[in-house]
CSV table of N, CA and C in Angstrom, one decimal:
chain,number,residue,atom,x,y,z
A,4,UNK,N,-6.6,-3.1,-15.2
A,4,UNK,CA,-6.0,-3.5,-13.9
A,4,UNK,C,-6.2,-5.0,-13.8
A,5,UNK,N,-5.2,-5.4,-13.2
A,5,UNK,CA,-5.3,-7.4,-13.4
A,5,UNK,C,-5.7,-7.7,-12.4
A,6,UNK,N,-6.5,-6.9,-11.4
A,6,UNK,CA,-7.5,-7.5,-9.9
A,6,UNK,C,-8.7,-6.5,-10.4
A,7,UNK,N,-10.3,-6.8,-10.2
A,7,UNK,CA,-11.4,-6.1,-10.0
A,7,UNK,C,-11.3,-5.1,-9.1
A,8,UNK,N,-12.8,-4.4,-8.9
A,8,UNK,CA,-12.5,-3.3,-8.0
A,8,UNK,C,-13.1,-4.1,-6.8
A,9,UNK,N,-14.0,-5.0,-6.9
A,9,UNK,CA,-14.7,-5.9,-5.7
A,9,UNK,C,-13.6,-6.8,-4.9
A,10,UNK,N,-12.1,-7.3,-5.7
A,10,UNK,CA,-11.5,-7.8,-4.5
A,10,UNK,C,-10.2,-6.6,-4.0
A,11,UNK,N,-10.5,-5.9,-4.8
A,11,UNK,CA,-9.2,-4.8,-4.5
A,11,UNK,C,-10.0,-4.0,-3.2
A,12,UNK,N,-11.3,-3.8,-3.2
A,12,UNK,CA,-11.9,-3.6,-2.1
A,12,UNK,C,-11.9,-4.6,-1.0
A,13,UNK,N,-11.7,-6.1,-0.8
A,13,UNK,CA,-11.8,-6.8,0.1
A,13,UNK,C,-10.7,-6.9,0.6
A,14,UNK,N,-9.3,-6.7,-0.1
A,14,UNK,CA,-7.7,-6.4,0.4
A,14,UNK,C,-7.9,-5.4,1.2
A,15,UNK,N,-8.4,-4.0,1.0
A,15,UNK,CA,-8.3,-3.0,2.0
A,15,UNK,C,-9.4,-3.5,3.0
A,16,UNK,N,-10.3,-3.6,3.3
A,16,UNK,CA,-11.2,-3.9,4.3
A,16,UNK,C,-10.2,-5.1,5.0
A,17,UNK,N,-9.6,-6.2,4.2
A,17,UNK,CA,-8.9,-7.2,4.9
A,17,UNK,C,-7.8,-6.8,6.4
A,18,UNK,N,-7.3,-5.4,5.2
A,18,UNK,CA,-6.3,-4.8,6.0
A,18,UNK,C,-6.7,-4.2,7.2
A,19,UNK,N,-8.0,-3.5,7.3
A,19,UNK,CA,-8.5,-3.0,8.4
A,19,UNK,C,-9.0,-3.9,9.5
A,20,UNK,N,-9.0,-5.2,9.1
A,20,UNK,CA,-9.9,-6.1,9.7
A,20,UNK,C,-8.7,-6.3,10.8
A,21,UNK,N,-7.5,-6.2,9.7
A,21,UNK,CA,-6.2,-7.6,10.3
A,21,UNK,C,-5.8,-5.9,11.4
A,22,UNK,N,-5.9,-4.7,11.3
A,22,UNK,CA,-5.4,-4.2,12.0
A,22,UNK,C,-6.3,-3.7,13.4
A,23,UNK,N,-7.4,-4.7,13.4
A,23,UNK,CA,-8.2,-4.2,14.7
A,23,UNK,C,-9.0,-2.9,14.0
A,24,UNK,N,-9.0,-1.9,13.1
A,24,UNK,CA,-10.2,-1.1,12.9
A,24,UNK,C,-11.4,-1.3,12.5
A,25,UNK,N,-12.5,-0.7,14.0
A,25,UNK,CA,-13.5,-1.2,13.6
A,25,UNK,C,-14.6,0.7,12.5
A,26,UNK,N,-13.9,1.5,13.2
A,26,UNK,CA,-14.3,2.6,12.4
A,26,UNK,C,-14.7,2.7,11.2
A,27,UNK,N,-15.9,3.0,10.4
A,27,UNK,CA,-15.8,3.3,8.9
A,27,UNK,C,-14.6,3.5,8.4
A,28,UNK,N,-14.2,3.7,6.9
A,28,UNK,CA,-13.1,4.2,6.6
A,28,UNK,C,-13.1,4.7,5.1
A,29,UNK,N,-12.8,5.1,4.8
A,29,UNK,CA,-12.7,6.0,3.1
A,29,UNK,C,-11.5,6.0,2.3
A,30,UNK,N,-11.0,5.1,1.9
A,30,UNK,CA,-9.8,5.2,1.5
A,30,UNK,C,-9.9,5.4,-0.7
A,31,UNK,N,-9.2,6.5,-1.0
A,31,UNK,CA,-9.3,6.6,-2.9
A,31,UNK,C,-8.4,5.9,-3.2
A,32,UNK,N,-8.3,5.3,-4.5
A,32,UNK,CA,-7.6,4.5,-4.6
A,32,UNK,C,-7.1,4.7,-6.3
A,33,UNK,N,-6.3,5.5,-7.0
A,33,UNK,CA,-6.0,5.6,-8.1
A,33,UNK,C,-5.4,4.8,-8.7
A,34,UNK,N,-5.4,4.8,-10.2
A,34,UNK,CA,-4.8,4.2,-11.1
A,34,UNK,C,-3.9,5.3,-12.0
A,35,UNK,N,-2.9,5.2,-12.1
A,35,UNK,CA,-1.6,6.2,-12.6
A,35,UNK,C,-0.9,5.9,-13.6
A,36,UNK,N,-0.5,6.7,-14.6
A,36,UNK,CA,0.6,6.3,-15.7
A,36,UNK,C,1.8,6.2,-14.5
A,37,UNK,N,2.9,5.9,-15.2
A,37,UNK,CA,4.1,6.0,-14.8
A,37,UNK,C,4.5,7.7,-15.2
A,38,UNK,N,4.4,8.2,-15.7
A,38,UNK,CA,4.4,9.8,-16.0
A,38,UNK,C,3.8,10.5,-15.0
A,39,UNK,N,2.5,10.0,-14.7
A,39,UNK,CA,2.0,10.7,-12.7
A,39,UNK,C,2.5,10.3,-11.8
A,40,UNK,N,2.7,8.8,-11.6
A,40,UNK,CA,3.4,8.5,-10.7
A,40,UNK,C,5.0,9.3,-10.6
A,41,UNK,N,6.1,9.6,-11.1
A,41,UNK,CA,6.9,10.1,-10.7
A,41,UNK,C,6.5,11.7,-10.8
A,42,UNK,N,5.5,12.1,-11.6
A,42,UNK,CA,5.1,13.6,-10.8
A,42,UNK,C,4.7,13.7,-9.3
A,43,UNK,N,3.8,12.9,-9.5
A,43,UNK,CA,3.8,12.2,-7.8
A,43,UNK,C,4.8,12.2,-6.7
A,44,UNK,N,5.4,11.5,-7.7
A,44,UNK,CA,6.7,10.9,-6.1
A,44,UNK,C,7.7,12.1,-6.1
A,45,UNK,N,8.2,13.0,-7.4
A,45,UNK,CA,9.0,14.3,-6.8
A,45,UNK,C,8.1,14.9,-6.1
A,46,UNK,N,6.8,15.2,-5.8
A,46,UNK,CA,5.8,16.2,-5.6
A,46,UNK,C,5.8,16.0,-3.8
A,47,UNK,N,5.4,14.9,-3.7
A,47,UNK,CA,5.2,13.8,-2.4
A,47,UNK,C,6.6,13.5,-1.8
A,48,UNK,N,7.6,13.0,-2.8
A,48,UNK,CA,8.9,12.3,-2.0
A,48,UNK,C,10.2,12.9,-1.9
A,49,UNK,N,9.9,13.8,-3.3
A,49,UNK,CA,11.2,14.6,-3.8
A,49,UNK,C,12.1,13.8,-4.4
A,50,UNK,N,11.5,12.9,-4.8
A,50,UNK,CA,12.4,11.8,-5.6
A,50,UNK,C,12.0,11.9,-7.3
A,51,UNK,N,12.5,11.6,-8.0
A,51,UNK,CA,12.7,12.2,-9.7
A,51,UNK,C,12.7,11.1,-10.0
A,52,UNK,N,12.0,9.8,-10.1
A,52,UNK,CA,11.4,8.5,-11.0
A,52,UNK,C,9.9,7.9,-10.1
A,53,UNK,N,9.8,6.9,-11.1
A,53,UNK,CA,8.4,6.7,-10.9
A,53,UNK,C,8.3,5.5,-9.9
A,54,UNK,N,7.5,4.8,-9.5
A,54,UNK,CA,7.5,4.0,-7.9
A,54,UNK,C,6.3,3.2,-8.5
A,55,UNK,N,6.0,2.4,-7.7
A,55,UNK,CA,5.0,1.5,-7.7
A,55,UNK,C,3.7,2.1,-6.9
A,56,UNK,N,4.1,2.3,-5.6
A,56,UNK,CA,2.7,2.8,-4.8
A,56,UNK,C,2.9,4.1,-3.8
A,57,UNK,N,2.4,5.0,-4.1
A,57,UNK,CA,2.2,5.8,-3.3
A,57,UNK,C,1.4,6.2,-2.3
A,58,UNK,N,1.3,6.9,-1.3
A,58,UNK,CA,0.1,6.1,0.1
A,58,UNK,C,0.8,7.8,0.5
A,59,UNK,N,-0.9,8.7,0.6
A,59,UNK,CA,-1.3,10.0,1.2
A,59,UNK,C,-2.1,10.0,2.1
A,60,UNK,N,-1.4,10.0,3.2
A,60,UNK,CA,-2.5,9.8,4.7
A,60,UNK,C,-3.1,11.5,4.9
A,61,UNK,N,-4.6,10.9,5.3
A,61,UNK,CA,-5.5,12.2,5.5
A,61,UNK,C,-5.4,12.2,7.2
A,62,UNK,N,-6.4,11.5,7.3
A,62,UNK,CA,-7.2,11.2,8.9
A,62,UNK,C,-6.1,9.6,9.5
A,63,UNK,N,-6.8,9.2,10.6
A,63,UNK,CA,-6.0,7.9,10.9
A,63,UNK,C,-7.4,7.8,12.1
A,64,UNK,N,-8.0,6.8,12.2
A,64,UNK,CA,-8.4,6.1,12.7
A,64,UNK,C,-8.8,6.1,14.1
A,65,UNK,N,-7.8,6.8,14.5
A,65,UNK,CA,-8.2,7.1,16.2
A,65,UNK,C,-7.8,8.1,16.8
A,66,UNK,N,-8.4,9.1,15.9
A,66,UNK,CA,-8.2,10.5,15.8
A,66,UNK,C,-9.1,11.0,17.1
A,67,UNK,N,-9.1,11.5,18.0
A,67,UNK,CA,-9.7,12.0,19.2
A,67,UNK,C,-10.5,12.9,18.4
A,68,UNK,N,-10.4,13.3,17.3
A,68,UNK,CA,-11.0,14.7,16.9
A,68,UNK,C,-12.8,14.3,16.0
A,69,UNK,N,-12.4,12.8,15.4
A,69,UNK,CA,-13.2,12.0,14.9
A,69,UNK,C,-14.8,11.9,16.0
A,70,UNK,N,-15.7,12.0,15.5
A,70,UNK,CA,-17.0,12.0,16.1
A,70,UNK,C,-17.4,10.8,16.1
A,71,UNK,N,-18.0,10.5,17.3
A,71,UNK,CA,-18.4,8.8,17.1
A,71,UNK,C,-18.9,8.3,16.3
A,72,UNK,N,-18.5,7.0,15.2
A,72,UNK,CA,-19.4,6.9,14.5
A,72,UNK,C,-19.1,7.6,12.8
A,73,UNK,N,-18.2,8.9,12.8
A,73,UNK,CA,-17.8,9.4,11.5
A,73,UNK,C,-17.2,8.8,11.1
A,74,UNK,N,-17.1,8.7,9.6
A,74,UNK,CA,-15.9,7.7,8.7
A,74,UNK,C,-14.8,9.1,8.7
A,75,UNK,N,-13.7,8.0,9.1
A,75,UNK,CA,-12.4,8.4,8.5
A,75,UNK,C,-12.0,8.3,7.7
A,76,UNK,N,-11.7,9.2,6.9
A,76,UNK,CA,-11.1,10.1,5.5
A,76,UNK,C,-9.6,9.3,5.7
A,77,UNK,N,-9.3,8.4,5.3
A,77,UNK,CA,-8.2,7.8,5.7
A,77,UNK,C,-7.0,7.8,4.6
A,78,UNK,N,-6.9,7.9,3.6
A,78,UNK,CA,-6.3,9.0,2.8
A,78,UNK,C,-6.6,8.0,1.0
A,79,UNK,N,-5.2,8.5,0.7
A,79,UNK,CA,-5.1,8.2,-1.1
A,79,UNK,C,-4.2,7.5,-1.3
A,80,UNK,N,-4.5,6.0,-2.2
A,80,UNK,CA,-3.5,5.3,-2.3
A,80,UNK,C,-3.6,5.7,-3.8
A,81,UNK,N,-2.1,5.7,-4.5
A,81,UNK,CA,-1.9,5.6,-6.0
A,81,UNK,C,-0.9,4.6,-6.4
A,82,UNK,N,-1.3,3.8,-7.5
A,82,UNK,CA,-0.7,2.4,-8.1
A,82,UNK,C,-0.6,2.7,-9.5
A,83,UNK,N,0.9,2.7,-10.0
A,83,UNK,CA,0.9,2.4,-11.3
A,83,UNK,C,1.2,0.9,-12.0
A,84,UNK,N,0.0,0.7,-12.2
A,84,UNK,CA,0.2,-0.9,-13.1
A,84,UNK,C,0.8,-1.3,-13.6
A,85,UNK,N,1.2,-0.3,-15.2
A,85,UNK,CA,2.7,-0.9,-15.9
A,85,UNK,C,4.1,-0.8,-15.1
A,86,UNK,N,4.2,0.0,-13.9
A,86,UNK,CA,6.1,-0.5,-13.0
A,86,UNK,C,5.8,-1.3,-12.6
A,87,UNK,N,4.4,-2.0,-11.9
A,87,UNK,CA,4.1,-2.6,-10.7
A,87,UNK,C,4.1,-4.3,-12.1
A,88,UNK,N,3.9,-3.8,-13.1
A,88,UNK,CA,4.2,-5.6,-14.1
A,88,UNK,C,5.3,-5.5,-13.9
A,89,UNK,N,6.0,-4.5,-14.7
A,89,UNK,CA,7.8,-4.8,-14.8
A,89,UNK,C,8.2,-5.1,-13.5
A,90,UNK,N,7.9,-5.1,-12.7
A,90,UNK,CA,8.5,-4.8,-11.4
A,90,UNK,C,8.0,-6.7,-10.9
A,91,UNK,N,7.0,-6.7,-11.1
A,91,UNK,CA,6.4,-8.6,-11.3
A,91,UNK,C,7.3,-9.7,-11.8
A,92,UNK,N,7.8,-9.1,-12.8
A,92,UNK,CA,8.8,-9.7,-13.7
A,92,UNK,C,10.0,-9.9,-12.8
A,93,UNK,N,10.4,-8.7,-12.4
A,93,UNK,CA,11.9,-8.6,-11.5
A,93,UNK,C,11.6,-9.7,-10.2
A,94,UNK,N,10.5,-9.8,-9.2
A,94,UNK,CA,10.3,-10.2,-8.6
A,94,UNK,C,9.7,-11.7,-8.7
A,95,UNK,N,9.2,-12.2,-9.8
A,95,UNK,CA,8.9,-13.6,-10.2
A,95,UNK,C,7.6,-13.8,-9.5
A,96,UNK,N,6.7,-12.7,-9.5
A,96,UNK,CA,5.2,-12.9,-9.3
A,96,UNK,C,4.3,-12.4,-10.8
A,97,UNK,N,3.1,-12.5,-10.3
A,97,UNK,CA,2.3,-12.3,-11.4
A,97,UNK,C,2.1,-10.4,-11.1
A,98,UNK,N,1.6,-10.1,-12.4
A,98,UNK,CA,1.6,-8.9,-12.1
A,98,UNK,C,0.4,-8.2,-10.9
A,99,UNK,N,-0.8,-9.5,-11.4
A,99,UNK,CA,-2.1,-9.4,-10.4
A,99,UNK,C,-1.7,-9.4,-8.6
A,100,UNK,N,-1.0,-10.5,-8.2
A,100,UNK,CA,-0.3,-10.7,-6.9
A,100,UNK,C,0.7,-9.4,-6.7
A,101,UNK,N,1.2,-9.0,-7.7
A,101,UNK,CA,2.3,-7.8,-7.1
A,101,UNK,C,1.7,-6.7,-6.6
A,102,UNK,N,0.4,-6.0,-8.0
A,102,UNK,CA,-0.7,-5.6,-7.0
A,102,UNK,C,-1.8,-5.6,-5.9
A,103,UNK,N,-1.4,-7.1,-5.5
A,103,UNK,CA,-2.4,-7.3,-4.2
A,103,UNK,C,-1.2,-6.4,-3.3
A,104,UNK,N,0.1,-7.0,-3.1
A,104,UNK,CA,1.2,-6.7,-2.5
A,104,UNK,C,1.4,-5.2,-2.1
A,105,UNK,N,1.0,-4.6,-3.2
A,105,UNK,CA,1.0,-3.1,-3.1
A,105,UNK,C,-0.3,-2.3,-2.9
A,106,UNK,N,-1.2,-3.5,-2.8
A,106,UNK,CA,-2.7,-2.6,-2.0
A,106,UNK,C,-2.4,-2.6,-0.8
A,107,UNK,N,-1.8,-3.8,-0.1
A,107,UNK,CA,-1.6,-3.7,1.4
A,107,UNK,C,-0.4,-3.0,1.6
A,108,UNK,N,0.7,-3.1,0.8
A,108,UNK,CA,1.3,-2.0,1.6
A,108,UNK,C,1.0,-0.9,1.6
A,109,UNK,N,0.5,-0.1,0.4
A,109,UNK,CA,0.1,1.1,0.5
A,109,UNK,C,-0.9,1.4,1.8
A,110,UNK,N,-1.7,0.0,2.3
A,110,UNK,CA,-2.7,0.6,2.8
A,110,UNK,C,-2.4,0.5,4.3
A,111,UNK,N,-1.1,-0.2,4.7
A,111,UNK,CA,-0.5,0.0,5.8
A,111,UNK,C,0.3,1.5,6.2
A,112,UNK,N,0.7,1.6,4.8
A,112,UNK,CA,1.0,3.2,5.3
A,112,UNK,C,0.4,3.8,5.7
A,113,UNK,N,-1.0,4.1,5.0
A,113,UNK,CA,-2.1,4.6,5.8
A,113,UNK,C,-2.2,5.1,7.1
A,114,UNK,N,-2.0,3.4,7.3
A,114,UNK,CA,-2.4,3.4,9.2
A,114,UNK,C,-1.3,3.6,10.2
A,115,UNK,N,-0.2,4.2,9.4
A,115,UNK,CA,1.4,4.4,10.1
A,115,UNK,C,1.8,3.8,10.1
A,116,UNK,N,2.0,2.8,9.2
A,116,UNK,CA,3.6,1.9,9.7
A,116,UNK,C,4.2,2.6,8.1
A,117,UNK,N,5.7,2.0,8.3
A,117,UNK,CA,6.3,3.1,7.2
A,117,UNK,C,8.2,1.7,7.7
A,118,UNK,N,8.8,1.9,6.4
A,118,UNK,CA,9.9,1.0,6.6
A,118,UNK,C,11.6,1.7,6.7
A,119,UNK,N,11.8,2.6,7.2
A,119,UNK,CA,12.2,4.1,7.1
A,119,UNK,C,13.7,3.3,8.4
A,120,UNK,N,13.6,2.6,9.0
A,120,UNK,CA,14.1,1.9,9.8
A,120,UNK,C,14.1,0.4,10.0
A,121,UNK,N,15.3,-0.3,10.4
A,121,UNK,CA,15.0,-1.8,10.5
A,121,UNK,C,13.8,-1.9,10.9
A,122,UNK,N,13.9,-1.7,12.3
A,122,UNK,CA,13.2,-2.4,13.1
A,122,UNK,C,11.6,-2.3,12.8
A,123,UNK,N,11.0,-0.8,12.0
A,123,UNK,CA,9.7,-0.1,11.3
A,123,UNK,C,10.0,-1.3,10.6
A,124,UNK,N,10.8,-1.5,9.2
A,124,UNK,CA,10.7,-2.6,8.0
A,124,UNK,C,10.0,-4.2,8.2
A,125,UNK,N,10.9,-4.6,9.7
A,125,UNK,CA,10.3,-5.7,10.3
A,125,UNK,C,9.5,-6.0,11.0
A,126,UNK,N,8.5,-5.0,11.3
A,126,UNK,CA,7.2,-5.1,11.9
A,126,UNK,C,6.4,-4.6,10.7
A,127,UNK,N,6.5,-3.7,9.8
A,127,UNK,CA,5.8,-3.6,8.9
A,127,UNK,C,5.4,-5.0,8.1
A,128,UNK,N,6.9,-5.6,7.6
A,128,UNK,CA,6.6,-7.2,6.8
A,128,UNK,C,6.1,-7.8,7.7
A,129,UNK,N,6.3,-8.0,8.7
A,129,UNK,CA,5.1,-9.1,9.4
A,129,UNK,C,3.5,-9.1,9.0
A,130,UNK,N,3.3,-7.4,9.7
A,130,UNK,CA,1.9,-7.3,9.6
A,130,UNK,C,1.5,-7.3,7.8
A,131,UNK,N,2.2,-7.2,6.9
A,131,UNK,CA,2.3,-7.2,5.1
A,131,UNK,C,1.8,-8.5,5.2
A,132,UNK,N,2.7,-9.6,6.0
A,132,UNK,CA,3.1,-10.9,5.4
A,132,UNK,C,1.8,-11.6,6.1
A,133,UNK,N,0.9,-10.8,7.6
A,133,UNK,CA,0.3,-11.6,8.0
A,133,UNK,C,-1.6,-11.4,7.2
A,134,UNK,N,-2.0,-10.1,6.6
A,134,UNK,CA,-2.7,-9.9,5.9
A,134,UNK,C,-2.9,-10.7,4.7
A,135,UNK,N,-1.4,-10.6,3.8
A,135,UNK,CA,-1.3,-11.5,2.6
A,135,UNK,C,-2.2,-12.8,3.0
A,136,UNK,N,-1.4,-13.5,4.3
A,136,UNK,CA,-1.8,-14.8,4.4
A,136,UNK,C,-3.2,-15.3,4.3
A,137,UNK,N,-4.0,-14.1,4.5
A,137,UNK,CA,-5.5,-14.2,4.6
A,137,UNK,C,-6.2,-14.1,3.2
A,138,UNK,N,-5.6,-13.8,2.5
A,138,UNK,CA,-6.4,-12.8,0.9
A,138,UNK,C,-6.5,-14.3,0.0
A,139,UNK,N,-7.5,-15.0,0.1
A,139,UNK,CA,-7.6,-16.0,-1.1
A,139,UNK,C,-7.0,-15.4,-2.8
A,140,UNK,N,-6.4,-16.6,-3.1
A,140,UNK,CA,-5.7,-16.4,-4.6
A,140,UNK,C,-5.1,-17.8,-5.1
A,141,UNK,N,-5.3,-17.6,-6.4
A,141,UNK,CA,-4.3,-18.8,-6.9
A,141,UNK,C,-3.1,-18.7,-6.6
A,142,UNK,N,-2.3,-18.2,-6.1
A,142,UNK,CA,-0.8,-18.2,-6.5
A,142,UNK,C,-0.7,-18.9,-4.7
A,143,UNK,N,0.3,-19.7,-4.7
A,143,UNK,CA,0.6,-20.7,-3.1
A,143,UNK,C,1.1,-19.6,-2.1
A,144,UNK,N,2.2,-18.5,-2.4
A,144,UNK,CA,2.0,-17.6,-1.0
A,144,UNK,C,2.2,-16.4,-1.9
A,145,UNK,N,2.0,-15.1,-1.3
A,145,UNK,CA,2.1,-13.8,-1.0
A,145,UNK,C,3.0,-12.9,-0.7
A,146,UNK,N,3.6,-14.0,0.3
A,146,UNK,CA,4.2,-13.4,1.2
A,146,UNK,C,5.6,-12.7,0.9
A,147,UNK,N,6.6,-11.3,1.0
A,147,UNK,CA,7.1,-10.7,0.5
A,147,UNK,C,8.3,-10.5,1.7
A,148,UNK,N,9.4,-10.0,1.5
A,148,UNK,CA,10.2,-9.0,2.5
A,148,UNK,C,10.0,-7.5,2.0
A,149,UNK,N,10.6,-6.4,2.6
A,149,UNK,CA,11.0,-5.2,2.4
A,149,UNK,C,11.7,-5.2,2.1
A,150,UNK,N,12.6,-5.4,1.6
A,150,UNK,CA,14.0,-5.6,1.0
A,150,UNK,C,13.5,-4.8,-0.3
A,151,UNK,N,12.4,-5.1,-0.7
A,151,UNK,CA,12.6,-4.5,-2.4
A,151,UNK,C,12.6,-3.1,-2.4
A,152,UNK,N,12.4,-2.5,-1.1
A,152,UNK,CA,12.3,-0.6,-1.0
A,152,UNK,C,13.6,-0.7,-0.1
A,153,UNK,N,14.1,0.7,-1.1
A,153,UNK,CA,16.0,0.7,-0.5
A,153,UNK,C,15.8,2.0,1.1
A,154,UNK,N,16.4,2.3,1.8
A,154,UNK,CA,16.4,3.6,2.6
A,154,UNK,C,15.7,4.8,2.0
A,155,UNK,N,15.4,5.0,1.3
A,155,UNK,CA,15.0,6.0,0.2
A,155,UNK,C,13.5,5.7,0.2
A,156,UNK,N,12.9,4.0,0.0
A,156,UNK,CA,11.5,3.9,-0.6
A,156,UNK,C,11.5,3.2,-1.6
A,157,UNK,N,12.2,3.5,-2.5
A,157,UNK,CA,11.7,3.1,-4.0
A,157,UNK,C,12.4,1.4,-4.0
A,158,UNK,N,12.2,1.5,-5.1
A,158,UNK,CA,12.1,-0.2,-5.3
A,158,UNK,C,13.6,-0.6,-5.3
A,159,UNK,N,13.8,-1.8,-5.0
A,159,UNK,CA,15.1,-1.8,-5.6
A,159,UNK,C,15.5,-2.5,-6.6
């Protein structure tokens, strides 16, 4: 994987920070062929190729049903590394940065936002674009549109 697990863990905490959750939170975080990944994504999306990140929400955060103080089970993110290089290549980042990209989006899904609609797409990239801004890295920005997921999700 071209990020550690110590800052791929500071991306997701980043993300909870930037979304106001102060609740514990439990989020798994796999690593996938491209051969799981689109078992994955027919299984999950009903789509028949393989994706970059997939995001399975359990719990959310402000669940009335949550006991004060319990961590939320907040779901499963899965990342396959070899689409997520090729896919670096297509988009003229490093493969490391394309996975930061797809830790936070995945882990916005999480928390409900979803790009399924303009107006969902353009509040989603904000809040993408305003996390990014925060995550120290070599590379000068982060920052991305949704554009690269078509109506459907998948990349384009």
């Amino acid at each position: 994987m071209p990020i550690g697990a110590d800052e791929a863990r500071s991306i997701l905490e980043a993300v909870l920070e930037g979304e106001g959750v102060e609740r514990p939170c439990r989020v798994s975080v796999s690593i996938v062929s491209d051969a799981r990944m689109r078992r994955a994504n027919v299984e999950w999306r009903g789509i028949d190729a393989p994706t970059d990140v997939i995001s399975l929400e359990c719990e959310r955060p402000d669940d009335p049903d949550l006991a004060e103080g319990e961590p939320c089970e907040l779901g499963d993110i899965l990342l396959a590394p070899a689409h997520i290089e090729r896919q670096a290549l297509d988009f003229g980042t490093t493969a490391a940065d394309e996975l930061r990209i797809m830790l936070v989006h995945g882990m916005l899904h999480l928390l409900g936002y979803d790009h399924l609609s303009e107006a969902d797409a353009e509040r989603m990239e904000a809040r993408q674009n305003a996390v990014l801004a925060r995550i120290p890295t070599d590379a000068a920005t982060l920052a991305i549109t949704l554009t690269r997921h078509d109506d459907e999700g998948g990349p384009r």
